[in-house]
PDB file of C-alpha atoms in Angstrom:
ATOM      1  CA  UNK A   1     141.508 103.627 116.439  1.00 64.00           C
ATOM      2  CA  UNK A   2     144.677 104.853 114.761  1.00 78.00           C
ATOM      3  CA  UNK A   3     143.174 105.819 110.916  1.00 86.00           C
ATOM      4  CA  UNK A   4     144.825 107.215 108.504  1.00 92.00           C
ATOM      5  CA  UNK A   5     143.491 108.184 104.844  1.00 93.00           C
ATOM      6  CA  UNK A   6     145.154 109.223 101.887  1.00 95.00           C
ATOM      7  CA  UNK A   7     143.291 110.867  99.076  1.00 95.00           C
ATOM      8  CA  UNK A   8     142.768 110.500  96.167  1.00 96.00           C
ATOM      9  CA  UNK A   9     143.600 107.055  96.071  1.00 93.00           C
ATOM     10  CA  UNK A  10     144.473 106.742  92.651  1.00 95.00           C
ATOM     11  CA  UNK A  11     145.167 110.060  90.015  1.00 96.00           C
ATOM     12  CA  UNK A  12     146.170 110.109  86.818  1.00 96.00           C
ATOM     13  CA  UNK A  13     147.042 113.497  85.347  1.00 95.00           C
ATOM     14  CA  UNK A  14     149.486 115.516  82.476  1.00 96.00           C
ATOM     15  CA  UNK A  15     152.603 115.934  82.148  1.00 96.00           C
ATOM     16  CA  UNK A  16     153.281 119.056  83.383  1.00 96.00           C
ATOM     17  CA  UNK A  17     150.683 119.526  85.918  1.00 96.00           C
ATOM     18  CA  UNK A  18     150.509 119.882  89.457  1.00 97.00           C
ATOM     19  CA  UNK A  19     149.116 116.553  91.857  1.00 97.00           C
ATOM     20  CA  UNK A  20     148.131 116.995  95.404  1.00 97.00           C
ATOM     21  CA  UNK A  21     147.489 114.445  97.697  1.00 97.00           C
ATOM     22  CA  UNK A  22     146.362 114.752 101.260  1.00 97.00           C
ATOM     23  CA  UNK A  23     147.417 112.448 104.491  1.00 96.00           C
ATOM     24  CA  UNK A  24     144.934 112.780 106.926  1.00 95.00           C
ATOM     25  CA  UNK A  25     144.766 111.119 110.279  1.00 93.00           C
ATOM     26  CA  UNK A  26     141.341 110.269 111.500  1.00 93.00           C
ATOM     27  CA  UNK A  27     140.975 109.470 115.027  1.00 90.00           C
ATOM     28  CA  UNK A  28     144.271 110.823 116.800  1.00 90.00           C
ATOM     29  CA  UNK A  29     146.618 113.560 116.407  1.00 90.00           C
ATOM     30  CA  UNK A  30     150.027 113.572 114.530  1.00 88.00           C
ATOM     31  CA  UNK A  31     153.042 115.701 115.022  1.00 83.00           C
ATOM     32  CA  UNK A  32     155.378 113.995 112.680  1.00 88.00           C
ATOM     33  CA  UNK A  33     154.159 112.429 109.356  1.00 92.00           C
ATOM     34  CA  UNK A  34     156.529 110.339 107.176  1.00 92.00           C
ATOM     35  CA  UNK A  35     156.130 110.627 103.037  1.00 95.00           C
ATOM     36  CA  UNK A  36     157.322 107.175 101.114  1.00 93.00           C
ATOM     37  CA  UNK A  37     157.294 106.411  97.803  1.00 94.00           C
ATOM     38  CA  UNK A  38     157.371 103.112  96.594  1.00 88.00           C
ATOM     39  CA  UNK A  39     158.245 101.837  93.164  1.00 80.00           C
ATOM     40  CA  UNK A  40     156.973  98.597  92.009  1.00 75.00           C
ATOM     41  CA  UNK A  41     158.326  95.309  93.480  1.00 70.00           C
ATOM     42  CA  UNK A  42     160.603  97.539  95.553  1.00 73.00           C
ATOM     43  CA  UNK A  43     160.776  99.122  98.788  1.00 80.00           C
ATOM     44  CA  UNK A  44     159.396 101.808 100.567  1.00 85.00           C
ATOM     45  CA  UNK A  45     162.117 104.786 100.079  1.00 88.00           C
ATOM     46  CA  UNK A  46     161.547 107.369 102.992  1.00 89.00           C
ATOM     47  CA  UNK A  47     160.931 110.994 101.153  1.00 93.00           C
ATOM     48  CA  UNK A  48     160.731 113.528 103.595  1.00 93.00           C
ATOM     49  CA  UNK A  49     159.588 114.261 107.551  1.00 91.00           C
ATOM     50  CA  UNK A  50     156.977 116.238 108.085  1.00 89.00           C
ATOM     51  CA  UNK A  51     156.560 117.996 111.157  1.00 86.00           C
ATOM     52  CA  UNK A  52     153.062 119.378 112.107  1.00 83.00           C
ATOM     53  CA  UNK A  53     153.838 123.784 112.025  1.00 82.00           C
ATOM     54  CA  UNK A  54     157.561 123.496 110.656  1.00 84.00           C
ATOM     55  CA  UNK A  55     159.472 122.883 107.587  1.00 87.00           C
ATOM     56  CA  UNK A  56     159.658 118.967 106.093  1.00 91.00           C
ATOM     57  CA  UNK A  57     163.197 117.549 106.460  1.00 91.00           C
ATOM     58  CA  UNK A  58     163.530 115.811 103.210  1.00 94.00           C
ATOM     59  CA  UNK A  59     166.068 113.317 102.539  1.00 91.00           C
ATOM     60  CA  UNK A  60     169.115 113.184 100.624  1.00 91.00           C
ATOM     61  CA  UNK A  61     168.101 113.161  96.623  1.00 92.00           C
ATOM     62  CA  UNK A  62     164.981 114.183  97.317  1.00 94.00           C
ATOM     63  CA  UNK A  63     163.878 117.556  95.333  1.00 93.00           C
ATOM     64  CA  UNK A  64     162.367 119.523  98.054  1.00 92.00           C
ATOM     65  CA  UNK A  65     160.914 122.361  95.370  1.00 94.00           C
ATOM     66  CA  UNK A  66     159.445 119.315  93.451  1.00 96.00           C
ATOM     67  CA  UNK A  67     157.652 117.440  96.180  1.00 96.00           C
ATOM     68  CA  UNK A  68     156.348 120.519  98.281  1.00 95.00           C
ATOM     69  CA  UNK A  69     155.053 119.367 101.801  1.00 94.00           C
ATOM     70  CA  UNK A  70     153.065 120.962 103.953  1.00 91.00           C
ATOM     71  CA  UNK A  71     151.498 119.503 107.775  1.00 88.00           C
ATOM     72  CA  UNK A  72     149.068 122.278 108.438  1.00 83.00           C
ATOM     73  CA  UNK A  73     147.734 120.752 111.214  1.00 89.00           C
ATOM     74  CA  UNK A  74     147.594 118.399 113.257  1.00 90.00           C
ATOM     75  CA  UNK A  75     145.676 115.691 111.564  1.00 93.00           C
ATOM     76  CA  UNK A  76     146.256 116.603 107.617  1.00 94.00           C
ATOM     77  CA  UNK A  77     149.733 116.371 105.515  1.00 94.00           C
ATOM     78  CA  UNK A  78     150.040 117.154 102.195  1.00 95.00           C
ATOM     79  CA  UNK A  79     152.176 116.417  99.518  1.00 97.00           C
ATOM     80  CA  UNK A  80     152.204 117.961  96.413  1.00 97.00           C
ATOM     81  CA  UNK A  81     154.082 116.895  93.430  1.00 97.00           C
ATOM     82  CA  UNK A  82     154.879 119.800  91.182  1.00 96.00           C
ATOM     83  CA  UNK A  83     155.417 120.011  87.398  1.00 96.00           C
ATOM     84  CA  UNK A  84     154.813 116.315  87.189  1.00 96.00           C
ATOM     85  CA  UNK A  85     156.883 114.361  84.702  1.00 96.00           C
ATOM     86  CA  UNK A  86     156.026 110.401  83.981  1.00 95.00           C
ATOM     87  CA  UNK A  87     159.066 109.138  86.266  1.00 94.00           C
ATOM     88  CA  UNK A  88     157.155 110.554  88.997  1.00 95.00           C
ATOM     89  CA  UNK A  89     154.522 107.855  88.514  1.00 95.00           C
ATOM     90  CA  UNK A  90     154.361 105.525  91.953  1.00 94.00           C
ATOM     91  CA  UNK A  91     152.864 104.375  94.616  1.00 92.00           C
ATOM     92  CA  UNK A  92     153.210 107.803  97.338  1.00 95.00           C
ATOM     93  CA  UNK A  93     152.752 106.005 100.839  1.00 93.00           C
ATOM     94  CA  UNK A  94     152.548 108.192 103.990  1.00 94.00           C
ATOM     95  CA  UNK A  95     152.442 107.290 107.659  1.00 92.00           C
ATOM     96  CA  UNK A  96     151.806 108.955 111.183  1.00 90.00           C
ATOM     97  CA  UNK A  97     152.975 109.369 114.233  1.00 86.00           C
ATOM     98  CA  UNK A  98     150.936 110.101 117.312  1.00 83.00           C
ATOM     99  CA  UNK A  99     151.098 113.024 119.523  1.00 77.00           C
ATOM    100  CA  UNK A 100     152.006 112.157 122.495  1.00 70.00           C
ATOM    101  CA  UNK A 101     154.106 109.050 121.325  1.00 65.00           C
ATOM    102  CA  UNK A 102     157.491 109.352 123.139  1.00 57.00           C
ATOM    103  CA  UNK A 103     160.560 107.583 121.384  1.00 50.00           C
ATOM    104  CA  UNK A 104     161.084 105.369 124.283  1.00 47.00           C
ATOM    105  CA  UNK A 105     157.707 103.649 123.020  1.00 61.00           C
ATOM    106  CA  UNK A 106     157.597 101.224 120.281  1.00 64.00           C
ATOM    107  CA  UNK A 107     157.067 103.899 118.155  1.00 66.00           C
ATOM    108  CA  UNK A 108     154.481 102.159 116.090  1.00 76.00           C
ATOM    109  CA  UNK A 109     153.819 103.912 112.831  1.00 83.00           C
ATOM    110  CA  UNK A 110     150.247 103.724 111.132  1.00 87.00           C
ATOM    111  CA  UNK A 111     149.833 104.184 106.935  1.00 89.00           C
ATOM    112  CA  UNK A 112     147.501 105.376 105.128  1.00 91.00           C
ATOM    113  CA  UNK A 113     146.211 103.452 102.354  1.00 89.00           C
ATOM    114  CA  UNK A 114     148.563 104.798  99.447  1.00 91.00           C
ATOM    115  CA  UNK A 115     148.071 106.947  96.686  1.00 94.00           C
ATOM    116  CA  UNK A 116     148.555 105.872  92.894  1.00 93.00           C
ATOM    117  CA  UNK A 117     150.223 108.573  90.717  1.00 96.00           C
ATOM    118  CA  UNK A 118     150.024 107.895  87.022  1.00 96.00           C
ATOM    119  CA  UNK A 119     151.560 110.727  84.692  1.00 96.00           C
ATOM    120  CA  UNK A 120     150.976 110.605  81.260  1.00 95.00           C
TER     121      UNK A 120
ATOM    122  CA  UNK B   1     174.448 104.716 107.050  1.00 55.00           C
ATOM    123  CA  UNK B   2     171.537 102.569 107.569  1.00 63.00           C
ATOM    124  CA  UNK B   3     170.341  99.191 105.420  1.00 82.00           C
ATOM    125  CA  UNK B   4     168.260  96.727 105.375  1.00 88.00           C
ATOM    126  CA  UNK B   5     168.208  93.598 103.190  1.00 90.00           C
ATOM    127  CA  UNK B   6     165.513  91.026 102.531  1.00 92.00           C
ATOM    128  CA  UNK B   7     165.140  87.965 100.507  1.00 88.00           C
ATOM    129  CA  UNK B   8     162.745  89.251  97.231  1.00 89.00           C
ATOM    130  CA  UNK B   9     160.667  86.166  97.412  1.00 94.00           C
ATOM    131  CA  UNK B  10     159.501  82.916  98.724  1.00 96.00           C
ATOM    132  CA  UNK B  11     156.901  80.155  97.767  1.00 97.00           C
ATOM    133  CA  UNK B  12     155.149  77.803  99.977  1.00 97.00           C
ATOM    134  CA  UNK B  13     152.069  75.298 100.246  1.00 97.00           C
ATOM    135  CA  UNK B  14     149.580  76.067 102.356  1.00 97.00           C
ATOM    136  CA  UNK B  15     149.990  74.384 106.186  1.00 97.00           C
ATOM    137  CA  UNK B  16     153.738  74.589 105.811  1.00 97.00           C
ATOM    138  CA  UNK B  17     155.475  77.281 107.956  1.00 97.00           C
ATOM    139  CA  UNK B  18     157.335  80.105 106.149  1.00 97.00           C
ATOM    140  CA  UNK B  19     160.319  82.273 107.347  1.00 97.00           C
ATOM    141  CA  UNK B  20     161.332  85.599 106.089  1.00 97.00           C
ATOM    142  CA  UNK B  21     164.840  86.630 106.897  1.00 96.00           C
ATOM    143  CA  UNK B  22     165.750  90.472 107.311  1.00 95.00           C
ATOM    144  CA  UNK B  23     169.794  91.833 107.780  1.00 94.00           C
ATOM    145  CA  UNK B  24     169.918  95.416 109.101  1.00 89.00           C
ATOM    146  CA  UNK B  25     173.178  97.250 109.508  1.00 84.00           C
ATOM    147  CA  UNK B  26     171.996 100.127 112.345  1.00 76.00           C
ATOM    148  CA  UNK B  27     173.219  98.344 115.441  1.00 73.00           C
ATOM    149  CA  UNK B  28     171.549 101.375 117.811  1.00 74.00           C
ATOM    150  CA  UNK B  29     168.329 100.061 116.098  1.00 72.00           C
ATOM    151  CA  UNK B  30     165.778  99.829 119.225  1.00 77.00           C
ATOM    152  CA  UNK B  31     163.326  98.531 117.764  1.00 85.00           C
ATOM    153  CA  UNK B  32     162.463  96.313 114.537  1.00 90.00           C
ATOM    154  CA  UNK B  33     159.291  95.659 112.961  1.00 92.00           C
ATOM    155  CA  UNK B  34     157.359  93.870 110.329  1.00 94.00           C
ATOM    156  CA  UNK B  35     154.819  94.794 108.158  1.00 93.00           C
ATOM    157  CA  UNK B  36     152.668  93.666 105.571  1.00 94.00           C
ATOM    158  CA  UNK B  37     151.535  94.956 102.414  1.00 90.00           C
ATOM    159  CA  UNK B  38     148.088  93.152 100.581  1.00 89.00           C
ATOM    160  CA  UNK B  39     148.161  94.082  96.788  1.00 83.00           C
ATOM    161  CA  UNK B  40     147.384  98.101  96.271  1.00 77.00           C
ATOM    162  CA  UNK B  41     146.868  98.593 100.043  1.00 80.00           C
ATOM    163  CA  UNK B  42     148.893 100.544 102.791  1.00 81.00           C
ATOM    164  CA  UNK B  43     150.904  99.159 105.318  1.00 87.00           C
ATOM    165  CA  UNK B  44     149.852  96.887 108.261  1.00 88.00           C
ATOM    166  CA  UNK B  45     152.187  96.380 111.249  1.00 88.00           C
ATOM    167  CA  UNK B  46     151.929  92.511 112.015  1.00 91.00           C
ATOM    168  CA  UNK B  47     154.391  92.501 114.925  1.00 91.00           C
ATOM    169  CA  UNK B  48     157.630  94.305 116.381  1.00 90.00           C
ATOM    170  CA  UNK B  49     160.478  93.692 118.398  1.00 91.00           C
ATOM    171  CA  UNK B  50     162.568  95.098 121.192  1.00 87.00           C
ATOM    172  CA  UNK B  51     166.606  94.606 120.734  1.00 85.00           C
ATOM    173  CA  UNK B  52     167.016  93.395 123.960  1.00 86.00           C
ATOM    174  CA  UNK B  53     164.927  90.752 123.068  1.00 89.00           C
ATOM    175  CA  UNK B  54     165.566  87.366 121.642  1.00 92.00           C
ATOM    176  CA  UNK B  55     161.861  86.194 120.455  1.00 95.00           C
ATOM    177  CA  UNK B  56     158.483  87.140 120.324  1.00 94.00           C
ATOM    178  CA  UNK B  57     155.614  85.250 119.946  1.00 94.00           C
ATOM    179  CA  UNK B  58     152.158  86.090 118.871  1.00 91.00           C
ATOM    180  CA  UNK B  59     149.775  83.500 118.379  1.00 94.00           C
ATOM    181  CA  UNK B  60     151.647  82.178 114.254  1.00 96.00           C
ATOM    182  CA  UNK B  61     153.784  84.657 114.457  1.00 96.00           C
ATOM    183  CA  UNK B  62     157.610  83.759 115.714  1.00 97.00           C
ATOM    184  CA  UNK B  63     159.921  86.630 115.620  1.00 96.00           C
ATOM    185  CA  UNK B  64     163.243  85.944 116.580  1.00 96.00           C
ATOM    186  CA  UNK B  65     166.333  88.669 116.400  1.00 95.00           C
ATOM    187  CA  UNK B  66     170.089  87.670 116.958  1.00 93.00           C
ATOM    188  CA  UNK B  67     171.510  90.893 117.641  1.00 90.00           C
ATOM    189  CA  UNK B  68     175.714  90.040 117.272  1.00 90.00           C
ATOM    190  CA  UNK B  69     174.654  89.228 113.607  1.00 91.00           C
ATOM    191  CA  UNK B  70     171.594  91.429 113.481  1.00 91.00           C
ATOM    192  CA  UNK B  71     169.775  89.085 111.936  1.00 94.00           C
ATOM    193  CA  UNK B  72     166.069  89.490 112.242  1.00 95.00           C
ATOM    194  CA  UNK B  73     163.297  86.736 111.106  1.00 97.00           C
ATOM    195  CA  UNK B  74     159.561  86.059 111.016  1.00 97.00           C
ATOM    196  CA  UNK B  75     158.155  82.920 111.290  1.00 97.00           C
ATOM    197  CA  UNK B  76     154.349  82.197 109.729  1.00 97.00           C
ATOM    198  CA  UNK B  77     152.974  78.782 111.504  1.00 97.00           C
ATOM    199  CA  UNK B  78     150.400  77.181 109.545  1.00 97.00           C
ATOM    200  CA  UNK B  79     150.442  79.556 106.689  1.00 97.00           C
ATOM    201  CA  UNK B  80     147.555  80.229 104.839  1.00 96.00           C
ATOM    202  CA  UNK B  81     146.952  81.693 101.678  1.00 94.00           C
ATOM    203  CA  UNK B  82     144.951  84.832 103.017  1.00 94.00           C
ATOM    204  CA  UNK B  83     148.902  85.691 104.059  1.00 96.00           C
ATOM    205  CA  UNK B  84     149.685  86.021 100.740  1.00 96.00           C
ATOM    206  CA  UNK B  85     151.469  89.442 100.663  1.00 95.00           C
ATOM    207  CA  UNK B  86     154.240  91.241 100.849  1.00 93.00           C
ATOM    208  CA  UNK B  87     156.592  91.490 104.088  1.00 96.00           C
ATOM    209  CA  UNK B  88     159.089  94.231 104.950  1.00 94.00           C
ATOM    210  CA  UNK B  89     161.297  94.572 107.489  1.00 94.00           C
ATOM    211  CA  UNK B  90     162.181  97.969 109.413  1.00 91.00           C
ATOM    212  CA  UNK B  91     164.276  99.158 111.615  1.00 87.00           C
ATOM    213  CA  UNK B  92     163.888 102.378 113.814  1.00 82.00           C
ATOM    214  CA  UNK B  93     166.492 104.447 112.786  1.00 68.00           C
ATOM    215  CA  UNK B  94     166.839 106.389 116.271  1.00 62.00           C
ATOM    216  CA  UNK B  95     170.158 108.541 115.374  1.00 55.00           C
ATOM    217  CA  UNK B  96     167.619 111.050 114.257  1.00 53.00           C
ATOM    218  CA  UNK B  97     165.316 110.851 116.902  1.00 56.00           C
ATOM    219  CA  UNK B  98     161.876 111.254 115.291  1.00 64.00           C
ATOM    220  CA  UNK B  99     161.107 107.356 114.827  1.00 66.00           C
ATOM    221  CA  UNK B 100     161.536 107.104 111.244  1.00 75.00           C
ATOM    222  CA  UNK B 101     161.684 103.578 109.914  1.00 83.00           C
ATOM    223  CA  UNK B 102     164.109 102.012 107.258  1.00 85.00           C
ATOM    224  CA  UNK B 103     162.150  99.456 105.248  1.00 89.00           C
ATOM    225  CA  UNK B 104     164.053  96.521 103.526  1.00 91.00           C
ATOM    226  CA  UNK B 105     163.123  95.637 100.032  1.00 89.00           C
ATOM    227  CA  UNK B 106     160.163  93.429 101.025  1.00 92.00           C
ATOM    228  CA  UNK B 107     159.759  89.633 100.664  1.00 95.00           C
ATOM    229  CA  UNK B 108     156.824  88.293  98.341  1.00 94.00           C
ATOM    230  CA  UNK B 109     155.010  85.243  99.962  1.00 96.00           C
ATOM    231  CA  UNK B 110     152.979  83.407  97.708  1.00 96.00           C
ATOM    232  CA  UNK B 111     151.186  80.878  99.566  1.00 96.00           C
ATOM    233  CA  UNK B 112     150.085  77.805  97.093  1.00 94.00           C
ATOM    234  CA  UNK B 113     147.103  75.849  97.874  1.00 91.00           C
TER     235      UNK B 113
END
Protein backbone atom coordinates (compact mmCIF):
# COMPACT_ATOMS: atom_id res chain seq x y z
CA UNK A 1 0.00 0.00 0.00
CA UNK A 2 1.01 3.64 0.25
CA UNK A 3 0.67 4.81 -3.81
CA UNK A 4 1.04 7.81 -4.98
CA UNK A 5 0.71 9.02 -8.79
CA UNK A 6 1.55 12.06 -10.42
CA UNK A 7 0.16 12.91 -13.80
CA UNK A 8 1.10 13.60 -16.54
CA UNK A 9 4.36 12.27 -16.17
CA UNK A 10 6.08 14.20 -18.60
CA UNK A 11 4.48 17.71 -20.48
CA UNK A 12 5.89 19.83 -22.66
CA UNK A 13 3.96 23.00 -23.46
CA UNK A 14 4.33 27.10 -24.60
CA UNK A 15 5.58 29.66 -23.23
CA UNK A 16 2.95 31.37 -21.83
CA UNK A 17 0.55 28.71 -21.07
CA UNK A 18 -0.90 27.25 -18.16
CA UNK A 19 0.45 23.35 -16.85
CA UNK A 20 -1.46 21.36 -14.37
CA UNK A 21 -0.36 18.47 -12.76
CA UNK A 22 -2.24 16.30 -10.34
CA UNK A 23 -0.82 14.33 -7.03
CA UNK A 24 -3.02 11.72 -6.29
CA UNK A 25 -2.75 9.20 -3.53
CA UNK A 26 -4.05 5.79 -4.30
CA UNK A 27 -4.64 3.55 -1.51
CA UNK A 28 -4.72 5.85 1.74
CA UNK A 29 -5.74 9.22 2.64
CA UNK A 30 -3.55 12.42 2.86
CA UNK A 31 -4.01 15.53 4.87
CA UNK A 32 -0.77 17.21 4.13
CA UNK A 33 0.94 16.92 0.67
CA UNK A 34 4.46 18.35 0.09
CA UNK A 35 5.29 20.03 -3.63
CA UNK A 36 9.29 19.75 -4.61
CA UNK A 37 10.91 20.74 -7.42
CA UNK A 38 14.03 19.45 -8.39
CA UNK A 39 16.55 20.83 -10.83
CA UNK A 40 18.96 18.61 -12.47
CA UNK A 41 21.87 17.06 -10.49
CA UNK A 42 20.49 19.01 -7.53
CA UNK A 43 18.28 18.62 -4.71
CA UNK A 44 14.87 18.40 -3.95
CA UNK A 45 13.86 22.20 -2.93
CA UNK A 46 10.58 22.00 -0.77
CA UNK A 47 7.85 24.42 -2.68
CA UNK A 48 4.93 24.65 -0.73
CA UNK A 49 2.58 22.54 2.02
CA UNK A 50 -0.46 21.60 1.07
CA UNK A 51 -3.05 20.97 3.45
CA UNK A 52 -6.14 18.89 2.39
CA UNK A 53 -9.38 21.97 2.71
CA UNK A 54 -6.95 25.00 3.53
CA UNK A 55 -4.60 27.33 1.95
CA UNK A 56 -0.83 25.89 0.80
CA UNK A 57 1.92 27.41 2.99
CA UNK A 58 4.50 28.07 0.42
CA UNK A 59 7.97 28.73 1.21
CA UNK A 60 10.12 31.62 1.21
CA UNK A 61 10.87 32.64 -2.72
CA UNK A 62 8.33 30.73 -3.79
CA UNK A 63 5.62 32.73 -6.07
CA UNK A 64 2.45 31.60 -4.58
CA UNK A 65 0.24 33.36 -7.64
CA UNK A 66 2.63 31.44 -10.03
CA UNK A 67 2.49 27.94 -8.66
CA UNK A 68 -1.31 27.86 -7.59
CA UNK A 69 -2.05 24.77 -5.29
CA UNK A 70 -4.97 23.34 -4.53
CA UNK A 71 -5.68 19.75 -2.11
CA UNK A 72 -9.33 19.34 -2.85
CA UNK A 73 -9.55 16.33 -1.20
CA UNK A 74 -8.30 14.01 0.47
CA UNK A 75 -6.47 11.87 -1.97
CA UNK A 76 -5.74 14.51 -5.02
CA UNK A 77 -3.25 17.73 -4.95
CA UNK A 78 -2.74 19.83 -7.60
CA UNK A 79 -0.30 22.08 -8.74
CA UNK A 80 -0.62 24.32 -11.36
CA UNK A 81 2.06 26.33 -12.88
CA UNK A 82 0.73 29.51 -14.38
CA UNK A 83 1.97 31.65 -17.30
CA UNK A 84 4.79 29.23 -17.78
CA UNK A 85 8.14 30.66 -18.78
CA UNK A 86 11.22 28.13 -19.83
CA UNK A 87 13.02 28.54 -16.27
CA UNK A 88 10.11 26.82 -14.98
CA UNK A 89 11.22 23.66 -16.78
CA UNK A 90 12.02 20.73 -13.94
CA UNK A 91 11.44 17.87 -12.47
CA UNK A 92 7.95 18.87 -9.99
CA UNK A 93 8.15 16.01 -7.26
CA UNK A 94 5.30 15.73 -4.71
CA UNK A 95 4.87 13.55 -1.65
CA UNK A 96 2.13 12.51 0.99
CA UNK A 97 1.42 12.24 4.19
CA UNK A 98 -1.10 9.88 5.72
CA UNK A 99 -4.10 10.69 7.66
CA UNK A 100 -3.85 9.54 10.67
CA UNK A 101 0.07 9.76 10.80
CA UNK A 102 0.88 11.51 14.14
CA UNK A 103 4.34 13.42 14.29
CA UNK A 104 5.54 11.27 17.03
CA UNK A 105 5.72 8.48 14.18
CA UNK A 106 8.50 8.23 11.81
CA UNK A 107 6.69 10.30 9.71
CA UNK A 108 7.52 8.40 6.60
CA UNK A 109 6.74 10.35 3.48
CA UNK A 110 5.71 8.48 0.14
CA UNK A 111 6.41 10.28 -3.64
CA UNK A 112 4.86 10.11 -6.41
CA UNK A 113 6.67 9.32 -9.44
CA UNK A 114 7.57 13.00 -10.66
CA UNK A 115 6.40 15.07 -13.27
CA UNK A 116 8.67 16.45 -16.22
CA UNK A 117 7.90 20.10 -17.19
CA UNK A 118 9.49 21.18 -20.43
CA UNK A 119 8.60 24.88 -21.60
CA UNK A 120 9.46 25.89 -24.82
CA UNK B 1 17.70 27.76 9.53
CA UNK B 2 17.92 24.28 8.43
CA UNK B 3 20.78 22.46 5.99
CA UNK B 4 21.83 19.63 4.86
CA UNK B 5 25.05 18.77 2.99
CA UNK B 6 26.08 15.72 1.02
CA UNK B 7 29.04 14.61 -0.88
CA UNK B 8 27.83 15.08 -4.94
CA UNK B 9 29.33 11.80 -5.87
CA UNK B 10 31.05 8.58 -5.36
CA UNK B 11 32.38 5.61 -7.54
CA UNK B 12 32.81 2.09 -6.59
CA UNK B 13 33.32 -1.60 -7.98
CA UNK B 14 30.85 -3.83 -7.52
CA UNK B 15 31.27 -6.16 -4.05
CA UNK B 16 33.01 -3.26 -2.38
CA UNK B 17 30.97 -1.45 0.35
CA UNK B 18 30.08 2.24 -0.21
CA UNK B 19 29.35 5.03 2.38
CA UNK B 20 27.48 8.17 1.84
CA UNK B 21 28.06 10.86 4.38
CA UNK B 22 25.20 13.49 5.20
CA UNK B 23 25.87 16.89 7.73
CA UNK B 24 22.57 18.43 8.90
CA UNK B 25 22.50 21.57 10.97
CA UNK B 26 18.70 21.14 12.73
CA UNK B 27 19.81 19.64 16.01
CA UNK B 28 15.80 19.15 17.12
CA UNK B 29 15.86 16.90 13.97
CA UNK B 30 13.88 13.62 15.26
CA UNK B 31 14.22 11.81 12.73
CA UNK B 32 16.62 11.35 9.55
CA UNK B 33 16.12 9.45 6.53
CA UNK B 34 17.47 8.23 3.28
CA UNK B 35 16.16 7.92 0.09
CA UNK B 36 16.85 6.90 -3.24
CA UNK B 37 16.20 8.21 -6.52
CA UNK B 38 16.60 5.58 -9.90
CA UNK B 39 17.02 7.81 -13.08
CA UNK B 40 13.49 9.76 -13.95
CA UNK B 41 11.69 8.04 -11.03
CA UNK B 42 10.22 9.36 -7.63
CA UNK B 43 11.55 8.89 -4.42
CA UNK B 44 12.03 5.58 -2.47
CA UNK B 45 12.65 5.63 1.30
CA UNK B 46 15.49 2.92 1.83
CA UNK B 47 15.79 3.38 5.61
CA UNK B 48 15.41 6.03 8.55
CA UNK B 49 16.66 6.80 11.78
CA UNK B 50 15.65 7.84 15.25
CA UNK B 51 18.12 10.59 17.01
CA UNK B 52 18.34 8.78 19.96
CA UNK B 53 19.79 6.21 18.11
CA UNK B 54 23.32 5.36 17.26
CA UNK B 55 22.87 2.62 14.29
CA UNK B 56 20.52 0.85 12.38
CA UNK B 57 20.82 -2.06 10.55
CA UNK B 58 18.80 -3.54 7.80
CA UNK B 59 19.95 -6.46 6.13
CA UNK B 60 23.19 -4.10 3.63
CA UNK B 61 22.10 -1.29 4.93
CA UNK B 62 24.29 0.33 8.03
CA UNK B 63 23.06 3.62 9.16
CA UNK B 64 24.92 5.14 11.74
CA UNK B 65 24.20 8.92 13.21
CA UNK B 66 26.65 10.74 15.69
CA UNK B 67 24.47 13.26 17.01
CA UNK B 68 27.29 15.88 18.93
CA UNK B 69 28.57 16.28 15.26
CA UNK B 70 25.33 15.44 13.52
CA UNK B 71 26.86 13.51 11.26
CA UNK B 72 24.66 11.01 9.55
CA UNK B 73 25.95 8.01 7.13
CA UNK B 74 24.75 5.05 5.07
CA UNK B 75 26.59 2.17 4.57
CA UNK B 76 25.84 -0.23 1.23
CA UNK B 77 27.46 -3.90 2.02
CA UNK B 78 28.14 -5.75 -1.00
CA UNK B 79 27.07 -3.13 -3.41
CA UNK B 80 25.70 -3.97 -6.51
CA UNK B 81 25.16 -2.18 -9.52
CA UNK B 82 21.21 -2.39 -9.46
CA UNK B 83 22.08 0.41 -6.48
CA UNK B 84 23.19 2.59 -8.88
CA UNK B 85 21.25 5.81 -8.02
CA UNK B 86 21.03 8.68 -6.39
CA UNK B 87 20.96 9.06 -2.40
CA UNK B 88 19.64 11.98 -0.36
CA UNK B 89 19.64 12.62 2.96
CA UNK B 90 16.68 14.32 5.05
CA UNK B 91 16.03 15.50 8.02
CA UNK B 92 12.52 16.10 9.66
CA UNK B 93 12.37 19.54 10.16
CA UNK B 94 9.88 19.37 13.29
CA UNK B 95 9.96 23.30 14.28
CA UNK B 96 7.02 23.43 11.98
CA UNK B 97 5.28 20.55 13.00
CA UNK B 98 3.80 19.07 9.80
CA UNK B 99 6.78 16.53 9.02
CA UNK B 100 8.28 18.25 6.21
CA UNK B 101 11.66 16.93 5.18
CA UNK B 102 14.92 18.90 4.23
CA UNK B 103 16.70 16.96 1.49
CA UNK B 104 20.55 17.38 1.06
CA UNK B 105 21.90 17.75 -2.39
CA UNK B 106 22.00 13.99 -3.11
CA UNK B 107 25.05 11.72 -3.61
CA UNK B 108 25.46 9.91 -7.13
CA UNK B 109 26.61 6.21 -6.71
CA UNK B 110 27.84 4.73 -9.69
CA UNK B 111 28.50 1.24 -9.06
CA UNK B 112 31.26 -0.20 -11.72
CA UNK B 113 31.21 -3.73 -12.63
Amino acid sequence: GAVVSQHPSRVICKSGTSVKIECRSLDFQATTMFWYRQFPKQSLMLMATSNEGSKATYEQGVEKDKFLINHASLTLSTLTVTSAHPEDSSFYICSARKRGDQISNTGELFFGEGSRLTVL
Amino acid sequence: GEDVEQSLFLSVREGDSSVINCTYTDSSSTYLYWYKQEPGAGLQLLTYIFSNMDMKQDQRLTVLLNKKDKHLSLRIADTQTGDSAIYFCAERFDSSNTGKLIFGQGTTLQVKP
